[in-house]
Amino acid sequence: MQSRARQRIKFLQTTLVLFSIFGPSSSFTLQMGLLKVGVPQPWEKSKKNLTYVRKAGVRQFISQYEKVKDLQGDELLWGDEIEYGIFHVDKDKKEIRLSLRAKEVMDILNTKEGTHQHHVEGCNWVPEYGAWMVEATPRRPYSGYAIDLLRVERNMRLRRRRLLTALNDDEIAPTVATFPLLGALGDDGTVPPTKVGGPRTDSEYIGDDIINPHPRFGTLTENIRKRRGEKVNIRVPLFRDVNTPEYKDYTPITNVDGCCGGDSLQVWRYGKGDISMEKYGRDFVIVGCSSAPVSDLNDDEDNVVTLKKWLVDVQCEGCRGLYYRSSPGVIVADADWPRNGDVVVGSEIPDIPGWIRLQNGYYLPITSECGQVEFLKQVSTRVHSSNTEKRTLGSTTPMFRPQADSVVIGGDGELALKTLLEDKLSLGPPAATSNDNEQTATVSPNGQSSEFKKDEENVRPAIHMDAMAFGMGCCCLQITFQATDLDESRFMYDQLAVVAPIMMALTASTPILKGRIADTDCRWGIISESVDDRTTVERGRHMDEWEDQPEMAGKGKRRLYKSRYDCISTYIYQGLQGMPQAGTNNTLANRILNMYNDIPVPIDEESYQLLRDTGIDPALSQHISHLFVRDPLVIFDGAVEELDDEVQTEHFESIQSTNWQSVRWKPPPPRNNPNDPHIGWRTEFRSMEMQLTDFENAAFTVFIVLLTRTILTFDLNLYIPISRVDANMQRAHSRNAAAQGNFFFRRHMAPLEEGDDGYGVRYTSMFSRVGSQTELNSMQSPSTYDEVDEKGVSKQRRAAPVASGSDEENSYEEMTMKEIMTGKGDYFPGLIPLVRAYLDYINCDDVAHAKITKYLDFIEQRATGALITPATWMRKFVRNHPAYKGDSYVNQEIAYDLMVACKEIGEGTRHEEELLGNFHIDPISTKGAYDVKLEGRKVKNDDLFNLLSRYTNRQSFATRTHFREGAM
């Protein structure tokens, strides 16, 4: 009995490990996947506690970090999260609505899980934002063994099977990203019916009662709106079909569907629509084109985001450069300081004149203390000065466009400063030439533009939404990994951030919003705008009209360039301290981030200094202090100063968990009890869209897991400037981006063989040797190949994750999805072949290899366009429906048929060749959802007789009886 009890305790601990690995993966779940019980404070009351919670959150992080920073040797544990929406269907009327039974369904499912814990495989059900939504994870985490990859699809099918057992006959739960008629049905959009509007949402389209009844969710919704000072404003480009009424008077400049010609895709610049709102009203939005050098990543033309480049030029006898400062006035004893002639990237600090903060977290003075000696000169150049360190500093990405008449290199190699000084480095498109006679749109009192702006092809009709539910009502697929240590978790955070937009485009499944067909394919920007709590000043508007709010972060006026739901803004891997760059004696530990962190990263300076003073490195300090430019959105009574910052992290998590970024870095939670499970450093991958089948969801989940192992094992380097990651995320939203789009991706994931830095020497990737047996043989000779370490791995390859390898403008290029996934030329093998090579390297067993090969084959067919994305399939389904009128409207009948078809595809009773090709889904039903117990209880007489009668009436029984009677 004692042995059995110990096994039971071990099983429960493993289950808690999984909950902790995920929690708080949703911003609404706390430790162990549970919602906090308490009374949330209304916004006006909570404002007096905002400052305390922010400061306490940083203190809590520091305290916990000091306890766990040296954790080493954790094994890979990981898991996935799938979110489901429950819909009520009327088969006779062919109508579909939201079913607000999520809590009841979740309680039923968790009760059943409690009675089936004897089974190794199980599920965990937790609440989600919508009253129609539930989230499910595997009850036991997956391990770092190949055999566990087979569990993924099996467990996903189990979750679907068990969910079906809790649904009523008139309910369905397809794995789709969003309910297509959310906000389009008025008071008749839910079962039971709910009234539109309410104090939480103040929405014109949906009611408060569709939100999960737990008070945290409603408070979160209301406080986002109140902090912002107005309702959220979501505007998504509307798809133009032959009879779309909004396009009746629209004549595109090009003879194509959209504003962009050639191979260019229309780009929705989500989160940056304030100017278009002011000009054209809520029913229109300005879009960009992916072919423009910079228009797909920046604010509107008169709200341009700017960074500056600074030439280090210390003009004093014996001075060769500047030491880094950890804070203004505090010199860092670092041998890797910038020399005269180097160019660095940074931004001036509004509250500390005369100083710039570099993108690696360090500071530099612009002049001497007396102001007589100038240290830094503001420059704009696409090329660095001629010095041996030119490829390790600054940023020369294509977004930095000098004026056409800029002359950057003189005959003697010196910078022609005359044309460079005092130019800003624009992250936005060049300002358009104004025309006083230009005709603009006329906006009626209801915000509806009566006509399009003359010759303005970038103005598009928009689908307007006004509440958090439109974003947080979306479902997605997320994966969380436990790393071996702190460094690995930070490195994987950076690498996965680059992959996030690519995988979102490949899994696109959100083409219908509020009963209209969108001209976008993904959910991300919708959620981003649905939780955008930035004030008008934080968004860069109406600064002269703002009255400071001293309780709020940055007084409510610090410029914040992104919503709190968006791509990451800064890489956090510091690099291995002392790691030599190939061919030099210098290190890149501090410079790597200055190269690739090329966008503004607002931080809370006080938090940053506190983190640095406690010994936390600049990269991580910048990340944490960037999170804390946000305010906590939900504060509970009795849980403010009452918390112990030395043992609790609730204030840290309240801000960390409401920074919804494409990748989330998760420190280990506190262990305040000896029985608390050990949890390591984790990284969460958050960008992928929901797929219709468990096969697809499992394929992408397994692929990401294997990709992380491949990156680590092969020492791959995926770094590109974050500005390009942002551009990719915006491009990923474009219609059919997976098949037609181009994305920025690193050309050389392995180190270069010839040390090319973009100044005339041809690139030669280490991978190019694969095609030549002669060169492969030469790799065995240390005299012709780099010095190797004790494991036989070249030190050059070992340095790949932290080495730039080249001038970063030439370290990446635009690639198609097919090229990224399957390879390009002899220098870029592609992600899928690399994963296949990894499987060979680990000698993956035949059973697992066969299943994984099916997954990789499927993803490859999706990447090459042989199979279409769910978004493309859904849009095509609607446009081919008999009830569709070519007007971009999705009515009840169409939505009903679409969701039923999605249900049937997910349950394996319908096969769509365009979606799945030759990959067939085994049917799923409620049979086998739970184990059947061998009962030993006595049965009642009536029941016994009824059971026996089923068999005594059979022909076989009668025949046997007759035979026996004849024998007598």
PDB file of C-alpha atoms in Angstrom, residues 109-359:
ATOM      1  CA  LEU A 109     -15.308  17.213 -17.906  1.00  0.00           C
ATOM      2  CA  ASN A 110     -13.112  17.871 -14.873  1.00  0.00           C
ATOM      3  CA  THR A 111     -15.387  15.742 -12.689  1.00  0.00           C
ATOM      4  CA  LYS A 112     -14.960  12.852 -15.123  1.00  0.00           C
ATOM      5  CA  GLU A 113     -11.208  13.427 -15.220  1.00  0.00           C
ATOM      6  CA  GLY A 114     -11.154  13.067 -11.458  1.00  0.00           C
ATOM      7  CA  THR A 115     -12.690   9.617 -11.676  1.00  0.00           C
ATOM      8  CA  HIS A 116     -10.326   8.460 -14.423  1.00  0.00           C
ATOM      9  CA  GLN A 117      -6.947   9.416 -12.992  1.00  0.00           C
ATOM     10  CA  HIS A 118      -5.903   5.781 -13.043  1.00  0.00           C
ATOM     11  CA  HIS A 119      -5.286   6.210 -16.754  1.00  0.00           C
ATOM     12  CA  VAL A 120      -1.860   7.520 -17.741  1.00  0.00           C
ATOM     13  CA  GLU A 121      -3.292   9.699 -20.526  1.00  0.00           C
ATOM     14  CA  GLY A 122      -5.769  12.355 -19.548  1.00  0.00           C
ATOM     15  CA  CYS A 123      -6.854  15.956 -20.024  1.00  0.00           C
ATOM     16  CA  ASN A 124      -7.013  19.144 -17.992  1.00  0.00           C
ATOM     17  CA  TRP A 125      -9.849  21.600 -18.659  1.00  0.00           C
ATOM     18  CA  VAL A 126      -9.551  25.275 -17.709  1.00  0.00           C
ATOM     19  CA  PRO A 127     -11.718  28.361 -18.330  1.00  0.00           C
ATOM     20  CA  GLU A 128     -11.123  30.836 -21.120  1.00  0.00           C
ATOM     21  CA  TYR A 129     -12.237  34.398 -21.787  1.00  0.00           C
ATOM     22  CA  GLY A 130     -15.564  33.650 -23.458  1.00  0.00           C
ATOM     23  CA  ALA A 131     -18.544  32.031 -21.771  1.00  0.00           C
ATOM     24  CA  TRP A 132     -18.620  29.699 -24.785  1.00  0.00           C
ATOM     25  CA  MET A 133     -14.905  28.730 -24.604  1.00  0.00           C
ATOM     26  CA  VAL A 134     -12.868  26.055 -22.832  1.00  0.00           C
ATOM     27  CA  GLU A 135      -9.161  25.311 -22.959  1.00  0.00           C
ATOM     28  CA  ALA A 136      -7.627  21.862 -22.729  1.00  0.00           C
ATOM     29  CA  THR A 137      -4.100  20.583 -22.116  1.00  0.00           C
ATOM     30  CA  PRO A 138      -2.694  17.091 -21.610  1.00  0.00           C
ATOM     31  CA  ARG A 139      -2.888  16.120 -17.948  1.00  0.00           C
ATOM     32  CA  ARG A 140       0.670  14.807 -17.992  1.00  0.00           C
ATOM     33  CA  PRO A 141       3.504  16.708 -19.722  1.00  0.00           C
ATOM     34  CA  TYR A 142       5.288  15.253 -22.707  1.00  0.00           C
ATOM     35  CA  SER A 143       8.882  14.220 -22.147  1.00  0.00           C
ATOM     36  CA  GLY A 144      12.009  14.758 -24.195  1.00  0.00           C
ATOM     37  CA  TYR A 145      11.840  11.300 -25.812  1.00  0.00           C
ATOM     38  CA  ALA A 146      10.836  10.694 -29.417  1.00  0.00           C
ATOM     39  CA  ILE A 147       8.196   8.178 -28.391  1.00  0.00           C
ATOM     40  CA  ASP A 148       6.263  10.926 -26.609  1.00  0.00           C
ATOM     41  CA  LEU A 149       5.783  12.705 -29.932  1.00  0.00           C
ATOM     42  CA  LEU A 150       3.285   9.936 -30.695  1.00  0.00           C
ATOM     43  CA  ARG A 151       1.243  10.960 -27.655  1.00  0.00           C
ATOM     44  CA  VAL A 152       0.446  14.418 -29.048  1.00  0.00           C
ATOM     45  CA  GLU A 153      -2.160  13.543 -31.657  1.00  0.00           C
ATOM     46  CA  ARG A 154      -3.466  10.735 -29.482  1.00  0.00           C
ATOM     47  CA  ASN A 155      -4.093  13.139 -26.607  1.00  0.00           C
ATOM     48  CA  MET A 156      -5.612  15.793 -28.873  1.00  0.00           C
ATOM     49  CA  ARG A 157      -8.053  13.198 -30.210  1.00  0.00           C
ATOM     50  CA  LEU A 158      -8.823  12.176 -26.630  1.00  0.00           C
ATOM     51  CA  ARG A 159      -9.610  15.784 -25.740  1.00  0.00           C
ATOM     52  CA  ARG A 160     -11.960  16.126 -28.703  1.00  0.00           C
ATOM     53  CA  ARG A 161     -13.590  12.780 -27.900  1.00  0.00           C
ATOM     54  CA  ARG A 162     -14.166  13.689 -24.261  1.00  0.00           C
ATOM     55  CA  LEU A 163     -15.474  17.147 -25.112  1.00  0.00           C
ATOM     56  CA  LEU A 164     -18.070  15.526 -27.365  1.00  0.00           C
ATOM     57  CA  THR A 165     -19.389  13.534 -24.381  1.00  0.00           C
ATOM     58  CA  ALA A 166     -20.270  16.754 -22.533  1.00  0.00           C
ATOM     59  CA  LEU A 167     -22.062  18.474 -25.425  1.00  0.00           C
ATOM     60  CA  ASN A 168     -25.792  18.435 -25.980  1.00  0.00           C
ATOM     61  CA  ASP A 169     -27.218  17.006 -29.181  1.00  0.00           C
ATOM     62  CA  ASP A 170     -27.684  20.533 -30.527  1.00  0.00           C
ATOM     63  CA  GLU A 171     -24.087  21.628 -29.818  1.00  0.00           C
ATOM     64  CA  ILE A 172     -20.862  21.350 -31.782  1.00  0.00           C
ATOM     65  CA  ALA A 173     -17.260  22.321 -30.967  1.00  0.00           C
ATOM     66  CA  PRO A 174     -15.123  22.477 -34.115  1.00  0.00           C
ATOM     67  CA  THR A 175     -11.525  23.594 -33.696  1.00  0.00           C
ATOM     68  CA  VAL A 176     -11.828  26.944 -35.456  1.00  0.00           C
ATOM     69  CA  ALA A 177     -10.118  30.234 -34.674  1.00  0.00           C
ATOM     70  CA  THR A 178     -13.261  32.298 -34.240  1.00  0.00           C
ATOM     71  CA  PHE A 179     -17.044  32.212 -34.398  1.00  0.00           C
ATOM     72  CA  PRO A 180     -17.837  33.721 -37.810  1.00  0.00           C
ATOM     73  CA  LEU A 181     -20.965  35.608 -36.698  1.00  0.00           C
ATOM     74  CA  LEU A 182     -19.631  37.072 -33.435  1.00  0.00           C
ATOM     75  CA  GLY A 183     -21.103  40.571 -33.156  1.00  0.00           C
ATOM     76  CA  ALA A 184     -23.295  40.194 -36.250  1.00  0.00           C
ATOM     77  CA  LEU A 185     -26.500  38.820 -34.681  1.00  0.00           C
ATOM     78  CA  GLY A 186     -27.419  41.501 -32.136  1.00  0.00           C
ATOM     79  CA  ASP A 187     -29.427  40.230 -29.169  1.00  0.00           C
ATOM     80  CA  ASP A 188     -30.009  36.880 -30.911  1.00  0.00           C
ATOM     81  CA  GLY A 189     -26.402  35.735 -31.070  1.00  0.00           C
ATOM     82  CA  THR A 190     -26.271  33.406 -28.057  1.00  0.00           C
ATOM     83  CA  VAL A 191     -28.096  30.594 -26.278  1.00  0.00           C
ATOM     84  CA  PRO A 192     -29.468  31.692 -23.885  1.00  0.00           C
ATOM     85  CA  PRO A 193     -30.057  35.137 -25.480  1.00  0.00           C
ATOM     86  CA  THR A 194     -28.025  38.100 -24.229  1.00  0.00           C
ATOM     87  CA  LYS A 195     -28.565  41.831 -24.621  1.00  0.00           C
ATOM     88  CA  VAL A 196     -26.037  43.845 -26.581  1.00  0.00           C
ATOM     89  CA  GLY A 197     -24.008  46.326 -24.535  1.00  0.00           C
ATOM     90  CA  GLY A 198     -23.334  46.641 -20.830  1.00  0.00           C
ATOM     91  CA  PRO A 199     -20.987  48.501 -18.461  1.00  0.00           C
ATOM     92  CA  ARG A 200     -18.068  46.141 -19.089  1.00  0.00           C
ATOM     93  CA  THR A 201     -17.805  46.312 -22.874  1.00  0.00           C
ATOM     94  CA  ASP A 202     -20.003  49.296 -23.765  1.00  0.00           C
ATOM     95  CA  SER A 203     -20.161  47.555 -27.136  1.00  0.00           C
ATOM     96  CA  GLU A 204     -22.506  48.203 -30.054  1.00  0.00           C
ATOM     97  CA  TYR A 205     -22.244  44.586 -31.190  1.00  0.00           C
ATOM     98  CA  ILE A 206     -21.907  42.153 -28.266  1.00  0.00           C
ATOM     99  CA  GLY A 207     -23.111  41.977 -24.665  1.00  0.00           C
ATOM    100  CA  ASP A 208     -21.319  41.656 -21.344  1.00  0.00           C
ATOM    101  CA  ASP A 209     -22.952  38.299 -20.678  1.00  0.00           C
ATOM    102  CA  ILE A 210     -20.913  36.493 -23.334  1.00  0.00           C
ATOM    103  CA  ILE A 211     -17.827  37.019 -21.136  1.00  0.00           C
ATOM    104  CA  ASN A 212     -16.829  34.278 -18.684  1.00  0.00           C
ATOM    105  CA  PRO A 213     -18.759  35.037 -15.456  1.00  0.00           C
ATOM    106  CA  HIS A 214     -15.627  35.003 -13.305  1.00  0.00           C
ATOM    107  CA  PRO A 215     -15.168  38.648 -12.205  1.00  0.00           C
ATOM    108  CA  ARG A 216     -11.574  38.766 -13.419  1.00  0.00           C
ATOM    109  CA  PHE A 217     -12.586  38.600 -17.077  1.00  0.00           C
ATOM    110  CA  GLY A 218     -15.146  41.368 -16.921  1.00  0.00           C
ATOM    111  CA  THR A 219     -12.825  43.583 -14.897  1.00  0.00           C
ATOM    112  CA  LEU A 220     -10.042  43.057 -17.404  1.00  0.00           C
ATOM    113  CA  THR A 221     -12.379  44.077 -20.222  1.00  0.00           C
ATOM    114  CA  GLU A 222     -13.611  47.199 -18.467  1.00  0.00           C
ATOM    115  CA  ASN A 223     -10.187  48.352 -17.238  1.00  0.00           C
ATOM    116  CA  ILE A 224      -8.611  48.109 -20.674  1.00  0.00           C
ATOM    117  CA  ARG A 225     -11.322  50.438 -21.971  1.00  0.00           C
ATOM    118  CA  LYS A 226     -11.038  52.837 -19.032  1.00  0.00           C
ATOM    119  CA  ARG A 227      -7.263  53.051 -19.085  1.00  0.00           C
ATOM    120  CA  ARG A 228      -7.354  53.729 -22.821  1.00  0.00           C
ATOM    121  CA  GLY A 229      -9.952  56.447 -22.285  1.00  0.00           C
ATOM    122  CA  GLU A 230     -12.263  55.089 -24.988  1.00  0.00           C
ATOM    123  CA  LYS A 231     -13.483  51.845 -26.487  1.00  0.00           C
ATOM    124  CA  VAL A 232     -10.963  49.708 -28.331  1.00  0.00           C
ATOM    125  CA  ASN A 233     -11.032  50.297 -32.065  1.00  0.00           C
ATOM    126  CA  ILE A 234     -10.500  47.225 -34.254  1.00  0.00           C
ATOM    127  CA  ARG A 235     -10.601  47.797 -38.000  1.00  0.00           C
ATOM    128  CA  VAL A 236      -9.715  44.986 -40.395  1.00  0.00           C
ATOM    129  CA  PRO A 237      -9.640  45.396 -44.205  1.00  0.00           C
ATOM    130  CA  LEU A 238     -12.793  44.077 -45.860  1.00  0.00           C
ATOM    131  CA  PHE A 239     -12.526  41.581 -48.705  1.00  0.00           C
ATOM    132  CA  ARG A 240     -13.595  43.001 -52.075  1.00  0.00           C
ATOM    133  CA  ASP A 241     -15.883  40.707 -54.016  1.00  0.00           C
ATOM    134  CA  VAL A 242     -17.953  41.400 -57.143  1.00  0.00           C
ATOM    135  CA  ASN A 243     -20.982  42.765 -55.241  1.00  0.00           C
ATOM    136  CA  THR A 244     -19.440  44.093 -52.029  1.00  0.00           C
ATOM    137  CA  PRO A 245     -21.474  47.292 -51.481  1.00  0.00           C
ATOM    138  CA  GLU A 246     -18.668  49.195 -49.774  1.00  0.00           C
ATOM    139  CA  TYR A 247     -16.604  48.882 -52.965  1.00  0.00           C
ATOM    140  CA  LYS A 248     -19.331  50.071 -55.315  1.00  0.00           C
ATOM    141  CA  ASP A 249     -17.507  53.298 -56.221  1.00  0.00           C
ATOM    142  CA  TYR A 250     -14.014  51.910 -55.762  1.00  0.00           C
ATOM    143  CA  THR A 251     -11.692  51.692 -58.751  1.00  0.00           C
ATOM    144  CA  PRO A 252      -8.232  50.350 -57.883  1.00  0.00           C
ATOM    145  CA  ILE A 253      -5.203  51.972 -59.451  1.00  0.00           C
ATOM    146  CA  THR A 254      -3.957  48.552 -60.524  1.00  0.00           C
ATOM    147  CA  ASN A 255      -5.972  46.015 -62.432  1.00  0.00           C
ATOM    148  CA  VAL A 256      -5.765  43.508 -59.632  1.00  0.00           C
ATOM    149  CA  ASP A 257      -7.786  42.679 -56.535  1.00  0.00           C
ATOM    150  CA  GLY A 258      -6.162  44.876 -53.921  1.00  0.00           C
ATOM    151  CA  CYS A 259      -4.081  48.001 -53.842  1.00  0.00           C
ATOM    152  CA  CYS A 260      -0.773  46.319 -54.603  1.00  0.00           C
ATOM    153  CA  GLY A 261       0.386  45.040 -57.974  1.00  0.00           C
ATOM    154  CA  GLY A 262       2.856  42.432 -59.116  1.00  0.00           C
ATOM    155  CA  ASP A 263       4.026  40.001 -56.440  1.00  0.00           C
ATOM    156  CA  SER A 264       3.241  42.419 -53.652  1.00  0.00           C
ATOM    157  CA  LEU A 265       0.691  41.593 -50.968  1.00  0.00           C
ATOM    158  CA  GLN A 266      -1.619  44.035 -49.277  1.00  0.00           C
ATOM    159  CA  VAL A 267      -0.463  44.566 -45.676  1.00  0.00           C
ATOM    160  CA  TRP A 268      -2.729  45.461 -42.768  1.00  0.00           C
ATOM    161  CA  ARG A 269      -0.723  47.625 -40.368  1.00  0.00           C
ATOM    162  CA  TYR A 270      -2.625  46.680 -37.246  1.00  0.00           C
ATOM    163  CA  GLY A 271      -2.250  48.862 -34.171  1.00  0.00           C
ATOM    164  CA  LYS A 272      -1.273  51.896 -36.228  1.00  0.00           C
ATOM    165  CA  GLY A 273      -4.599  53.197 -37.471  1.00  0.00           C
ATOM    166  CA  ASP A 274      -5.189  56.345 -35.452  1.00  0.00           C
ATOM    167  CA  ILE A 275      -4.499  58.674 -38.352  1.00  0.00           C
ATOM    168  CA  SER A 276      -6.715  56.790 -40.767  1.00  0.00           C
ATOM    169  CA  MET A 277      -9.439  56.845 -38.101  1.00  0.00           C
ATOM    170  CA  GLU A 278      -9.144  60.603 -37.794  1.00  0.00           C
ATOM    171  CA  LYS A 279      -9.176  61.105 -41.559  1.00  0.00           C
ATOM    172  CA  TYR A 280     -11.735  58.564 -42.746  1.00  0.00           C
ATOM    173  CA  GLY A 281     -13.755  57.359 -39.769  1.00  0.00           C
ATOM    174  CA  ARG A 282     -14.126  53.948 -38.231  1.00  0.00           C
ATOM    175  CA  ASP A 283     -15.316  52.212 -41.396  1.00  0.00           C
ATOM    176  CA  PHE A 284     -12.075  52.643 -43.330  1.00  0.00           C
ATOM    177  CA  VAL A 285      -8.455  51.736 -42.805  1.00  0.00           C
ATOM    178  CA  ILE A 286      -5.193  52.529 -44.583  1.00  0.00           C
ATOM    179  CA  VAL A 287      -3.193  49.536 -45.782  1.00  0.00           C
ATOM    180  CA  GLY A 288       0.303  49.117 -47.155  1.00  0.00           C
ATOM    181  CA  CYS A 289       2.078  46.899 -49.652  1.00  0.00           C
ATOM    182  CA  SER A 290       4.723  44.300 -48.892  1.00  0.00           C
ATOM    183  CA  SER A 291       6.869  45.432 -51.835  1.00  0.00           C
ATOM    184  CA  ALA A 292       7.443  48.871 -50.318  1.00  0.00           C
ATOM    185  CA  PRO A 293      10.790  48.957 -48.515  1.00  0.00           C
ATOM    186  CA  VAL A 294       9.369  50.028 -45.187  1.00  0.00           C
ATOM    187  CA  SER A 295       5.661  50.664 -45.362  1.00  0.00           C
ATOM    188  CA  ASP A 296       4.756  47.293 -43.930  1.00  0.00           C
ATOM    189  CA  LEU A 297       6.149  47.987 -40.490  1.00  0.00           C
ATOM    190  CA  ASN A 298       5.578  51.573 -39.556  1.00  0.00           C
ATOM    191  CA  ASP A 299       3.221  54.230 -38.383  1.00  0.00           C
ATOM    192  CA  ASP A 300       1.350  56.527 -40.680  1.00  0.00           C
ATOM    193  CA  GLU A 301       3.456  59.040 -42.529  1.00  0.00           C
ATOM    194  CA  ASP A 302       3.166  61.920 -40.097  1.00  0.00           C
ATOM    195  CA  ASN A 303       3.672  59.713 -37.069  1.00  0.00           C
ATOM    196  CA  VAL A 304       6.959  58.149 -38.104  1.00  0.00           C
ATOM    197  CA  VAL A 305       8.897  56.100 -35.572  1.00  0.00           C
ATOM    198  CA  THR A 306      12.538  57.157 -35.557  1.00  0.00           C
ATOM    199  CA  LEU A 307      15.771  55.671 -34.297  1.00  0.00           C
ATOM    200  CA  LYS A 308      19.110  57.329 -34.600  1.00  0.00           C
ATOM    201  CA  LYS A 309      22.571  56.170 -35.517  1.00  0.00           C
ATOM    202  CA  TRP A 310      25.510  57.744 -33.770  1.00  0.00           C
ATOM    203  CA  LEU A 311      29.090  57.881 -34.971  1.00  0.00           C
ATOM    204  CA  VAL A 312      31.589  57.452 -32.134  1.00  0.00           C
ATOM    205  CA  ASP A 313      34.094  60.280 -32.662  1.00  0.00           C
ATOM    206  CA  VAL A 314      35.822  61.312 -29.436  1.00  0.00           C
ATOM    207  CA  GLN A 315      38.053  64.250 -30.361  1.00  0.00           C
ATOM    208  CA  CYS A 316      40.629  64.457 -27.605  1.00  0.00           C
ATOM    209  CA  GLU A 317      44.286  63.532 -27.426  1.00  0.00           C
ATOM    210  CA  GLY A 318      44.814  59.799 -26.801  1.00  0.00           C
ATOM    211  CA  CYS A 319      41.088  58.975 -26.891  1.00  0.00           C
ATOM    212  CA  ARG A 320      40.169  55.954 -28.986  1.00  0.00           C
ATOM    213  CA  GLY A 321      36.510  55.606 -28.117  1.00  0.00           C
ATOM    214  CA  LEU A 322      33.998  55.416 -25.268  1.00  0.00           C
ATOM    215  CA  TYR A 323      33.406  53.019 -22.413  1.00  0.00           C
ATOM    216  CA  TYR A 324      29.893  51.673 -21.989  1.00  0.00           C
ATOM    217  CA  ARG A 325      27.897  52.967 -19.023  1.00  0.00           C
ATOM    218  CA  SER A 326      25.569  50.677 -17.098  1.00  0.00           C
ATOM    219  CA  SER A 327      23.635  53.813 -16.222  1.00  0.00           C
ATOM    220  CA  PRO A 328      24.363  57.501 -16.907  1.00  0.00           C
ATOM    221  CA  GLY A 329      27.695  58.240 -15.259  1.00  0.00           C
ATOM    222  CA  VAL A 330      28.570  54.637 -14.266  1.00  0.00           C
ATOM    223  CA  ILE A 331      31.416  53.254 -16.414  1.00  0.00           C
ATOM    224  CA  VAL A 332      31.465  49.535 -17.287  1.00  0.00           C
ATOM    225  CA  ALA A 333      34.851  47.818 -17.301  1.00  0.00           C
ATOM    226  CA  ASP A 334      34.218  46.014 -20.563  1.00  0.00           C
ATOM    227  CA  ALA A 335      36.961  45.489 -23.136  1.00  0.00           C
ATOM    228  CA  ASP A 336      34.368  45.393 -25.886  1.00  0.00           C
ATOM    229  CA  TRP A 337      33.748  49.159 -25.880  1.00  0.00           C
ATOM    230  CA  PRO A 338      32.939  51.080 -29.093  1.00  0.00           C
ATOM    231  CA  ARG A 339      35.951  52.644 -30.810  1.00  0.00           C
ATOM    232  CA  ASN A 340      36.185  55.842 -32.795  1.00  0.00           C
ATOM    233  CA  GLY A 341      34.608  55.260 -36.196  1.00  0.00           C
ATOM    234  CA  ASP A 342      32.056  52.739 -34.934  1.00  0.00           C
ATOM    235  CA  VAL A 343      28.377  53.424 -35.474  1.00  0.00           C
ATOM    236  CA  VAL A 344      25.912  52.560 -32.715  1.00  0.00           C
ATOM    237  CA  VAL A 345      22.113  52.545 -32.660  1.00  0.00           C
ATOM    238  CA  GLY A 346      20.117  54.028 -29.818  1.00  0.00           C
ATOM    239  CA  SER A 347      17.640  56.612 -28.680  1.00  0.00           C
ATOM    240  CA  GLU A 348      17.870  59.735 -26.608  1.00  0.00           C
ATOM    241  CA  ILE A 349      16.414  59.579 -23.097  1.00  0.00           C
ATOM    242  CA  PRO A 350      13.694  62.201 -22.656  1.00  0.00           C
ATOM    243  CA  ASP A 351      14.216  62.582 -18.919  1.00  0.00           C
ATOM    244  CA  ILE A 352      18.048  62.552 -19.022  1.00  0.00           C
ATOM    245  CA  PRO A 353      19.272  65.039 -21.640  1.00  0.00           C
ATOM    246  CA  GLY A 354      22.692  64.406 -23.155  1.00  0.00           C
ATOM    247  CA  TRP A 355      22.535  60.615 -22.982  1.00  0.00           C
ATOM    248  CA  ILE A 356      21.468  57.832 -25.341  1.00  0.00           C
ATOM    249  CA  ARG A 357      20.471  54.320 -24.442  1.00  0.00           C
ATOM    250  CA  LEU A 358      21.763  51.700 -26.849  1.00  0.00           C
ATOM    251  CA  GLN A 359      19.687  48.744 -27.909  1.00  0.00           C
TER     252      GLN A 359
END
